[in-house]
Coordinates of C-alpha atoms in Angstrom, one line a residue:
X1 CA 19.7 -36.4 64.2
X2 CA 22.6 -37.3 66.4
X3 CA 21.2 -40.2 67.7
X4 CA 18.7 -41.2 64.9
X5 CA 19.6 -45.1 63.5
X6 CA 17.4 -45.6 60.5
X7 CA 17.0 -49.5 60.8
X8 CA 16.8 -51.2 56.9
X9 CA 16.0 -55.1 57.0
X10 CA 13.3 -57.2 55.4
X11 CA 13.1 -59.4 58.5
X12 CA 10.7 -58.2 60.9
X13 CA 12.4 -60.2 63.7
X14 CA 15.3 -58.8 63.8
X15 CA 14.3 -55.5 63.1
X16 CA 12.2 -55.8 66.5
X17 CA 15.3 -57.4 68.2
X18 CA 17.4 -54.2 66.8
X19 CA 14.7 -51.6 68.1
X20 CA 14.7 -52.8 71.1
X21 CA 18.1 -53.1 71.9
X22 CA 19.0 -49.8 70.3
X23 CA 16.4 -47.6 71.9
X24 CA 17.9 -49.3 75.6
X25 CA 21.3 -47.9 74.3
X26 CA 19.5 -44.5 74.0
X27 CA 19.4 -44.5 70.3
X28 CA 16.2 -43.5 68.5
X29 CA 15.0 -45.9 66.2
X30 CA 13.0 -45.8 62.6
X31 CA 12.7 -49.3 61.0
X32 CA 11.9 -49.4 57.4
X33 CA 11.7 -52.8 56.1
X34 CA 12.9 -52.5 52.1
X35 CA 15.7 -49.9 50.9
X36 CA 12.9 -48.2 48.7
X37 CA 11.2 -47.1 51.8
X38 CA 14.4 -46.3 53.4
X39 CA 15.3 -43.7 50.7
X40 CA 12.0 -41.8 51.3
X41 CA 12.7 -41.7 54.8
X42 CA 16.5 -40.3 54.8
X43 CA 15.2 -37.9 52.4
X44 CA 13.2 -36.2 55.5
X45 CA 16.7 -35.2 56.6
X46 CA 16.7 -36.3 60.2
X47 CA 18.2 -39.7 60.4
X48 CA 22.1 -40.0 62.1
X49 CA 23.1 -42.9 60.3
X50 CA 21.5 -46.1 58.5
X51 CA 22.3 -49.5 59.7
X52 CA 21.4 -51.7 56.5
X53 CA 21.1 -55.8 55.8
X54 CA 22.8 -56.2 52.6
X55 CA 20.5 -58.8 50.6
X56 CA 17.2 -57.6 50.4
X57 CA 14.4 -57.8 47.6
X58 CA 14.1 -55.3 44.9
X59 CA 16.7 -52.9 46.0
X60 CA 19.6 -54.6 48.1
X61 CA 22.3 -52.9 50.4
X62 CA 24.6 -52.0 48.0
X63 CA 22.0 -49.9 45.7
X64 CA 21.0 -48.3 48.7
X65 CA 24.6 -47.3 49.7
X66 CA 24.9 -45.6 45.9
X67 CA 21.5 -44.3 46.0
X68 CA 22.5 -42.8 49.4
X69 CA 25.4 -41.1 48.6
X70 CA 23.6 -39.8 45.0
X71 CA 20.8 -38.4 47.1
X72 CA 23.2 -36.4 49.1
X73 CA 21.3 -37.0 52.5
X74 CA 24.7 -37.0 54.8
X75 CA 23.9 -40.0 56.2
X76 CA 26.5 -42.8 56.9
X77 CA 25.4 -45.9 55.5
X78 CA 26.7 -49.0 58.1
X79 CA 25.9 -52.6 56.0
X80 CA 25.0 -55.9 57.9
X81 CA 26.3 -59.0 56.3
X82 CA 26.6 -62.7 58.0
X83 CA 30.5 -62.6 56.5
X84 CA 32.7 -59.7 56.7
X85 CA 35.1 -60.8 54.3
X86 CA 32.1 -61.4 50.7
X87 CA 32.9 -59.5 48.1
X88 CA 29.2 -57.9 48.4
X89 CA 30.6 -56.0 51.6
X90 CA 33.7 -54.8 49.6
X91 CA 30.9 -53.5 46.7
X92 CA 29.2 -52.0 49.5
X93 CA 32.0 -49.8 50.7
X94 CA 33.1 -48.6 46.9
X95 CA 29.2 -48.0 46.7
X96 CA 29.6 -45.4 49.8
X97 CA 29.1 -47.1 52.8
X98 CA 30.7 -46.1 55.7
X99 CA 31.5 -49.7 57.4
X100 CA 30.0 -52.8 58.3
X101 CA 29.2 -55.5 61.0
X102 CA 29.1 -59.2 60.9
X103 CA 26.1 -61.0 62.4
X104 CA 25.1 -62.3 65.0
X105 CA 25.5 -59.0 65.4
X106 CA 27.6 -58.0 68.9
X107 CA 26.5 -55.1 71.3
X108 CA 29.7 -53.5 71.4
X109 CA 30.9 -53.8 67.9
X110 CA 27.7 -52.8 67.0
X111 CA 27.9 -49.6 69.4
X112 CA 30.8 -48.6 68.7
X113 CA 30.5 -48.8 64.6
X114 CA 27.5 -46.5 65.1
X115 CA 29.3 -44.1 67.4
X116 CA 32.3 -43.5 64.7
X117 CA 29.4 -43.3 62.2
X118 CA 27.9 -40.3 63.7
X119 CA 30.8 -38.7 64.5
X120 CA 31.6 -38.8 61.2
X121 CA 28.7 -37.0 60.2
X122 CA 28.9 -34.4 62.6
X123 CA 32.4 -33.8 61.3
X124 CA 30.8 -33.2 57.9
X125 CA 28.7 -31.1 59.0
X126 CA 31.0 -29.1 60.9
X127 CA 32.9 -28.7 57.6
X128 CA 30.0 -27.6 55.6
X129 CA 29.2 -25.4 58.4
X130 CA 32.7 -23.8 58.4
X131 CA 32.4 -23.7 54.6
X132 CA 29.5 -21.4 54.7
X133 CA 31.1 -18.9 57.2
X134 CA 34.2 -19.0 54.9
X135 CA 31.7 -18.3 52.0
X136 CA 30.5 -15.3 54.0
X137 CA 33.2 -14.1 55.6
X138 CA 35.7 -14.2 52.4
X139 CA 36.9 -10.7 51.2
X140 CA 39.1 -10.5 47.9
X141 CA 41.0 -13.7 49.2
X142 CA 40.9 -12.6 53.0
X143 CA 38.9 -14.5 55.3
X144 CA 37.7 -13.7 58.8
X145 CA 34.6 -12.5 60.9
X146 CA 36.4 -10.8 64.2
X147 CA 35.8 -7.4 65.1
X148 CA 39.1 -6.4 64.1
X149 CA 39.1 -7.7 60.7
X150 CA 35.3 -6.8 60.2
X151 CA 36.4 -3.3 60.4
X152 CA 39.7 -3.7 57.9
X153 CA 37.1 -4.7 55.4
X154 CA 35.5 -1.8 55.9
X155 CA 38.2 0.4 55.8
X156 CA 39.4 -0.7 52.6
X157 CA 35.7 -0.3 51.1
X158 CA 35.9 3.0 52.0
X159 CA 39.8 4.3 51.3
X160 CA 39.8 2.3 47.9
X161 CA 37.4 5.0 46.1
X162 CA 40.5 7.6 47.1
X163 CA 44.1 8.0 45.8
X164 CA 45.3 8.6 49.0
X165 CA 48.4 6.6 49.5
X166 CA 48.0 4.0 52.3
X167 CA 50.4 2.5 54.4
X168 CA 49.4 -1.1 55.6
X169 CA 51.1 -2.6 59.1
X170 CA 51.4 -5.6 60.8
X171 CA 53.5 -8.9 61.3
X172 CA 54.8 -10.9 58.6
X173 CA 52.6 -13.5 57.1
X174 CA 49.5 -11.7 58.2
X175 CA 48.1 -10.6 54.7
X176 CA 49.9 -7.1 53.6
X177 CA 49.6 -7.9 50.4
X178 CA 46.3 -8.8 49.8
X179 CA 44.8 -5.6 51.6
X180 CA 46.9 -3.9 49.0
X181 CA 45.1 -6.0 46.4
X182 CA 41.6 -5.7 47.7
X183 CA 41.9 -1.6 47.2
X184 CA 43.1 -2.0 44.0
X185 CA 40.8 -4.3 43.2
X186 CA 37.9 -2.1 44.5
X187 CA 39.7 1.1 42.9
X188 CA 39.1 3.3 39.9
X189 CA 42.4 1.7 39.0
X190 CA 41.0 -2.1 38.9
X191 CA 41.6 -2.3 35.3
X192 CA 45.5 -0.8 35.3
X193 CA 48.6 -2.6 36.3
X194 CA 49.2 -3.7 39.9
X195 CA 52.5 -3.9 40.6
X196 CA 54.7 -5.3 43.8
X197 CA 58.2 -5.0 45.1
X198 CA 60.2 -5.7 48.0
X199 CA 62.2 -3.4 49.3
X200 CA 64.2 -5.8 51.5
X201 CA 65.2 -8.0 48.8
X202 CA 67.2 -5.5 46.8
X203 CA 70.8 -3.7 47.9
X204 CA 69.9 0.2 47.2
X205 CA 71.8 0.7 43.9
X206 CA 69.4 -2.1 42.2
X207 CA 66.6 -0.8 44.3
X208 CA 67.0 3.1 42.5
X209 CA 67.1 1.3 39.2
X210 CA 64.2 -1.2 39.6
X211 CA 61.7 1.7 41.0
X212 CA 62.9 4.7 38.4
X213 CA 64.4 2.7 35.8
X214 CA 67.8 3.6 34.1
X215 CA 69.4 4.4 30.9
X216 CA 71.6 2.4 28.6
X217 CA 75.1 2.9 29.8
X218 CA 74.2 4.3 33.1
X219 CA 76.5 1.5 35.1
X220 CA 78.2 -1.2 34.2
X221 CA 76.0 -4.1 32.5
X222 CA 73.0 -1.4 32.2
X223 CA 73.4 -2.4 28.4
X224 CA 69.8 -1.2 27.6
X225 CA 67.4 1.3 29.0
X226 CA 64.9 0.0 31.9
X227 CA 61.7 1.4 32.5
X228 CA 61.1 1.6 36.4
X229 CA 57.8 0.3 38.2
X230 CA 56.8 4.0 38.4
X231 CA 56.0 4.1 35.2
X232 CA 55.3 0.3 34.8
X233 CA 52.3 1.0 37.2
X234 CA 50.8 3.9 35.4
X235 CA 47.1 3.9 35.5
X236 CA 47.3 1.1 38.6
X237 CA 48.8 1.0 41.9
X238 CA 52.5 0.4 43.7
X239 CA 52.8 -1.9 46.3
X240 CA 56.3 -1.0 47.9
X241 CA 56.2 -3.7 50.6
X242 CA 58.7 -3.8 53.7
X243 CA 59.5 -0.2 53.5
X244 CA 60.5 0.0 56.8
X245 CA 63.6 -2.1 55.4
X246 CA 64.2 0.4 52.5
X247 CA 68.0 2.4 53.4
X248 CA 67.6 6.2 54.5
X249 CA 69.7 7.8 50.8
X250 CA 67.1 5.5 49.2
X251 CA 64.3 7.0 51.4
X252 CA 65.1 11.1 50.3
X253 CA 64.5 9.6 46.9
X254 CA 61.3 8.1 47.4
X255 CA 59.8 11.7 48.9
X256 CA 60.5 13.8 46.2
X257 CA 59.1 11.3 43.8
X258 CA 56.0 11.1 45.7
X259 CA 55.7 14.9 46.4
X260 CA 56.7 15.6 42.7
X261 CA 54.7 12.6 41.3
X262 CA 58.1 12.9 38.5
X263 CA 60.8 10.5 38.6
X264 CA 64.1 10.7 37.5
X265 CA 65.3 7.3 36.0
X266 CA 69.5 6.4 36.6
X267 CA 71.3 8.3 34.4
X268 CA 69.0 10.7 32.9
X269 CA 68.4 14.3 33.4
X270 CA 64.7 14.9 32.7
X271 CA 61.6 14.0 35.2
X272 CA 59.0 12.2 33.9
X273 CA 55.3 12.3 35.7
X274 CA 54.0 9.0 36.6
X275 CA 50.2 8.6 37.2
X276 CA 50.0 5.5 40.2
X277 CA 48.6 4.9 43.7
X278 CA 51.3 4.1 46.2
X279 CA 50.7 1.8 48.7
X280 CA 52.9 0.9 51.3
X281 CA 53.4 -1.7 53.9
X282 CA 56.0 -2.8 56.8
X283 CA 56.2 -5.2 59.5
X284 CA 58.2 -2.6 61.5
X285 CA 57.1 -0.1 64.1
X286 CA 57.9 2.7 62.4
X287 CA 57.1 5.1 65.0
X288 CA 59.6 3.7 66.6
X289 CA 61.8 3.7 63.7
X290 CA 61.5 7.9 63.0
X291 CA 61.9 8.9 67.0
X292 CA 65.9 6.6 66.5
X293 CA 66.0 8.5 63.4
X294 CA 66.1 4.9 61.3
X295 CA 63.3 6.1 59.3
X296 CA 62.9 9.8 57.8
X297 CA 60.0 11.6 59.4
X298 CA 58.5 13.5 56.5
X299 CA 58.7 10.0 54.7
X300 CA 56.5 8.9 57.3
X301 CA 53.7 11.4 57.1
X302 CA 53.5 11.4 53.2
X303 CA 53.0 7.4 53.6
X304 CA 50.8 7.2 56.2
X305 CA 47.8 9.2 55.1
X306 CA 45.5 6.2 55.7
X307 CA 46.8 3.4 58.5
X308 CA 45.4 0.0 58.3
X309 CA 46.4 -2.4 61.0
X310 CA 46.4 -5.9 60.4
X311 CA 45.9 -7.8 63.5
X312 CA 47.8 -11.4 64.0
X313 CA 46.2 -14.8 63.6
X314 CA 46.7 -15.4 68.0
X315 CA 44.1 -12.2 68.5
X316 CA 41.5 -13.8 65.8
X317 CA 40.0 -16.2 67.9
X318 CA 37.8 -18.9 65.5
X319 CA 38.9 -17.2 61.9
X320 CA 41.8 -19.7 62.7
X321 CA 39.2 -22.3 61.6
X322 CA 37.9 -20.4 58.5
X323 CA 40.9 -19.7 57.1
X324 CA 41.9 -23.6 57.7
X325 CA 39.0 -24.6 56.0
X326 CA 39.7 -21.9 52.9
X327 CA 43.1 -23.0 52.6
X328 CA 41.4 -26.7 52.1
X329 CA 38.8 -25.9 50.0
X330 CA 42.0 -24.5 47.7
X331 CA 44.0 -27.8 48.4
X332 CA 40.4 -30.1 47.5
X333 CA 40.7 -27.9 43.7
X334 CA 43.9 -30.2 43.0
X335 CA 41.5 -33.5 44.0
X336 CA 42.2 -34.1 47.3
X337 CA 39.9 -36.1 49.2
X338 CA 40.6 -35.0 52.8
X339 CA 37.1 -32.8 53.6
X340 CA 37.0 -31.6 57.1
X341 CA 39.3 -31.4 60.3
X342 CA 38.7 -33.7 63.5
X343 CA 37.8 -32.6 66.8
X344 CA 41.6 -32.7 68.2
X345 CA 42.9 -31.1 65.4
X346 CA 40.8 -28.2 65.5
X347 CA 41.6 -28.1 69.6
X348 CA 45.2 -27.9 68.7
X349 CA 45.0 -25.7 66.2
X350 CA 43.0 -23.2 68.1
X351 CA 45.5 -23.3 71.2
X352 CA 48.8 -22.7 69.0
X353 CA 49.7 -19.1 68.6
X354 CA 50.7 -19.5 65.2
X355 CA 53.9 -16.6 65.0
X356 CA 54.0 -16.9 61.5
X357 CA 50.3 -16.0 61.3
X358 CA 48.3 -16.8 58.3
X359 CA 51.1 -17.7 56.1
X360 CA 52.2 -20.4 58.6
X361 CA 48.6 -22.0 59.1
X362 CA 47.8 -22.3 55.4
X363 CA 51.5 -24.2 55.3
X364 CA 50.4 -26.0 58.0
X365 CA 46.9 -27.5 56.5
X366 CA 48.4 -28.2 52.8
X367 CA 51.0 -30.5 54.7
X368 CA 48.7 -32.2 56.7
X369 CA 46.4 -32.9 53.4
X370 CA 49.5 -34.5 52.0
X371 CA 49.8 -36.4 55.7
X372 CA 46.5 -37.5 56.0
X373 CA 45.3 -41.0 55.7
X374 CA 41.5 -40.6 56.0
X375 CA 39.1 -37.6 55.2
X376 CA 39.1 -35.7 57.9
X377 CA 42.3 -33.7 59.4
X378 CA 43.4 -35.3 62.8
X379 CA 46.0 -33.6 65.2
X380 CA 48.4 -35.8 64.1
X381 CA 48.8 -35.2 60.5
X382 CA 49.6 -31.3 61.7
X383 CA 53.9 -30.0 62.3
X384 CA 55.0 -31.2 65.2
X385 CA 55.5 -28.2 66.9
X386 CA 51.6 -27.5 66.6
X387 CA 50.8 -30.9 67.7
X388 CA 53.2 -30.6 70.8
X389 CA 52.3 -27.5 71.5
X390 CA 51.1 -27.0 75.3
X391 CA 49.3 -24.3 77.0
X392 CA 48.9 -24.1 80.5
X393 CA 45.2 -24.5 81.7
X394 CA 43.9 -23.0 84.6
X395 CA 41.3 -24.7 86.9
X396 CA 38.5 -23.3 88.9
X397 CA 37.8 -20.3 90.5
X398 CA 41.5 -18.8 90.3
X399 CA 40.8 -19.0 86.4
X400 CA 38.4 -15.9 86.8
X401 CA 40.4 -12.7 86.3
X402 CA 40.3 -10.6 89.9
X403 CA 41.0 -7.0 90.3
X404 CA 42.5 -6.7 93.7
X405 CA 45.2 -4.8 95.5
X406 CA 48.7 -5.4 95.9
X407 CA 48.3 -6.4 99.5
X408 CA 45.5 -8.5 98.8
X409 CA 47.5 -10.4 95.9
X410 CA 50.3 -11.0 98.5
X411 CA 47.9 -12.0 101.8
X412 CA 46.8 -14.6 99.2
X413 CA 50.1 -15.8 97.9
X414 CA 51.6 -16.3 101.4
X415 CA 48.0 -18.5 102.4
X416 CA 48.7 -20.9 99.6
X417 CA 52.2 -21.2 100.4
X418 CA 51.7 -21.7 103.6
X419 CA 48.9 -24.0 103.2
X420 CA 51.3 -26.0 100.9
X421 CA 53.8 -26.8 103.4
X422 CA 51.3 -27.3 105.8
X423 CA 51.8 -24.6 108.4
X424 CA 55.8 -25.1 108.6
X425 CA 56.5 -21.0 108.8
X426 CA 60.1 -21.6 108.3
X427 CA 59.9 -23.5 105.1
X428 CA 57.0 -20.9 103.8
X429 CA 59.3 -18.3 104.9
X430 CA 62.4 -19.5 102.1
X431 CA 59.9 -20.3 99.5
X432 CA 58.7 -16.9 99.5
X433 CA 62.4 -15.6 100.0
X434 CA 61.5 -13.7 103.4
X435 CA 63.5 -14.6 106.9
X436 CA 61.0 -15.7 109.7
X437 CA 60.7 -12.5 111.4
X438 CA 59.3 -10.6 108.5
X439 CA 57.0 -13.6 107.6
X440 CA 55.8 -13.3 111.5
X441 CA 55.1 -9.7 110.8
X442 CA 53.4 -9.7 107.3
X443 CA 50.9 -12.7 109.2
X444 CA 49.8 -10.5 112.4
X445 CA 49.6 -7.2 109.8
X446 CA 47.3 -9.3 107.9
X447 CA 45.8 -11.5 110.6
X448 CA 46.1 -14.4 109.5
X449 CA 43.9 -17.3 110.9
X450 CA 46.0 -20.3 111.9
X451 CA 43.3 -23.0 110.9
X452 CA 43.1 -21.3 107.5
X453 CA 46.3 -23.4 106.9
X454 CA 46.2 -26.1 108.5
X455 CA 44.2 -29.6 108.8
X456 CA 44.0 -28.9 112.3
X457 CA 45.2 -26.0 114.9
X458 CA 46.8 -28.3 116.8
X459 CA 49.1 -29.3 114.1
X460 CA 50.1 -25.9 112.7
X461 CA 51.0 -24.6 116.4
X462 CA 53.4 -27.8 116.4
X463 CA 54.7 -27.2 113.0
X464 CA 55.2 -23.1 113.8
X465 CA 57.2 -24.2 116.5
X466 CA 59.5 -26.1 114.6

């Protein structure tokens, strides 16, 4: 298919002329000599592109460009027309074709129309392609095929038909909150309230009163009675997110009410039992947070009954792609035309390591949907600091990872150095920040082979002279 040109003309001559100078180019070549015949043909599903006269008899190019695109067949429709400026061309390209040519038709115009052509296709079909994965691999809103978040689905499968209180790590923007979701949403509690918070975004005394509730009169402006998200999520779940961030007065707090399962709203003396699932989540090493004493250690074990790590977007390899090509599929619901991502866009998008994770990339597509100026993605409709980005590439044989000793690692650092300068020991010897005499030593320890370093022996003996 990626070289099949499906020739349409009603003269035989130049069809023959176009066979034959196509299938020298390495193309292969189907003539059909009226656009009725042409239809049946595409509809086989193996032809790259069609190359079309516009006037013909019965159907003419333009038909064929609508019937084309109605038949959904994929392929590119290129017209032929003896003026490139008729207004039959322009009602070619609204029908659906992808370009034209002028005759007499030129090799290299010809070539390199059919070229783009094709690569638009493939393109395409690279985006339906990543549209099935993304079909597959989608999870309650979360997209991805690695190991690692293969077995995160799994463990929410399994933990949402429990109560047990989960606590949900990793770095920002990587999807917390929708793990959270996805047990709910696969709970007992699906039908009850799920309610969120953010423990960072609240100074402690607003915090108390926003998670217990308060009475009327229990501080200044409380000039009615609140009920907290304890109670608010009865039947459902809590989603205390960044509670790594929450203060350690507020943290006591939080165990008894969790231990109790009673709250004690601000300003009033009785518990009240609250019925919800508690989940959790932090972007913090909290580990690390108990052994400073920053985070209360009996806090941490009631939380952390079940632990699911969210790995970040740099350690997911091609879900990069499937979650690009989610996050378009979302932005093509608000009728946008782009389709699919370009060759170099997908390149740079798979090199960047993306710190802000998943949050950052789905930013990063709905921009360059608003940037782009044709329907596929290219690397520069995406932020700058994506497109700039650089990795360094390594060549060869040294880009094979080798387990070797020390000494080895060093006998073959002082070689390349000393190949470098081309045998000049004294140079080698302040590159690698050693005085001559050790650099002497280090060689005969390791025995060193003069010609290994030099075009000639001749010339390294003159040049360890110097």
């Amino acid at each position: 298919m990626a070289d099949h040109v499906l020739v349409v003309d009603d003269d035989p001559c130049l069809c023959q002329v176009l066979e034959a100078e196509l299938t020298s180019l390495q193309y292969r070549v189907t003539v059909c000599a009226s656009a009725e015949s042409a239809l049946s043909r595409a509809a086989l599903g193996d032809i790259g592109v069609i190359l079309t006269d516009l006037k013909m008899p019965s159907m003419s190019g333009v038909e064929l460009c609508a019937a084309t695109v109605a038949s959904g067949c994929g392929a590119p429709v290129v017209v032929m027309t003896a003026c490139g400026t008729t207004e039959s061309v322009m009602a070619a390209i609204r029908a659906g074709a992808y370009d034209y040519v002028t005759k007499p038709l030129q090799t290299t115009e010809l070539t390199v129309t059919l070229e783009r052509a094709l690569s638009v296709r493939a393109l395409r079909e690279e985006a339906q392609r990543l549209q099935s994965v993304v079909d597959e691999a989608t999870f309650h809103d979360m997209t991805g095929t690695c190991r690692q978040m293969t077995r995160t689905f799994d463990l929410v499968q399994r933990v949402a038909q429990s109560d047990a209180t989960v606590l949900v790590t990793g770095e920002s923007g990587t999807g917390k909150e929708l793990v959270a979701l996805a047990i709910h949403a696969r709970s007992a509690r699906a039908k009850g309230p799920f309610v969120a918070i953010n423990c960072a975004a609240m100074p402690e005394a607003l915090l108390e009163s926003e998670l217990f509730g308060h009475a009327k009169g229990a501080f200044t402006d409380a000039r009615y009675a609140t009920t907290g998200l304890f109670l608010k999520a009865m039947g459902g779940t809590l989603f205390l997110d960044e509670i790594g961030e929450m203060p350690l007065s507020m943290q006591g707090k939080l165990l008894r009410a969790l231990q109790e399962r009673t709250v004690r709203p601000v300003g009033v003396d009785v518990e009240l039992p609250f019925d919800a699932r508690v989940i959790t989540a932090t972007h913090r090493d909290l580990d690390a947070d108990v052994a400073a004493n920053r985070f209360r250690q009996d806090l941490f074990y009631r939380i952390n009954v079940v632990c699911i790590t969210l790995p970040p977007l740099r350690a997911r390899g091609r879900d990069v792609m499937t979650i690009a090509q989610q996050t378009l599929r979302r932005c093509q619901l608000g009728r946008q035309r782009v389709i699919g991502f370009q060759r170099n866009a997908i390149e740079a998008m798979l090199a960047y390591p993306w710190p802000g994770n998943v949050r950052e990339l789905q930013n990063a597509v709905q921009r360059a949907v608003a940037f782009a100026d044709f329907d596929h993605i290219s690397v520069h409709d995406l932020p700058d600091g994506i497109r700039d980005f650089k990795t360094v590439r390594r060549r060869g044989p040294a880009a094979r990872f080798e387990i070797m000793t020390i000494a080895e690692l060093e006998r073959r650092h002082i070689a390349r150095v000393l190949e470098a300068t081309r045998g000049n020991k004294t140079v080698a010897a302040r590159i690698l920040g050693f005085d001559r005499r050790t650099l002497y030593r280090k060689l005969e320890d390791q025995a060193f082979a003069a010609s290994t370093f030099a075009p000639s022996r001749k010339r390294f003996t003159a040049a360890a002279a110097r």
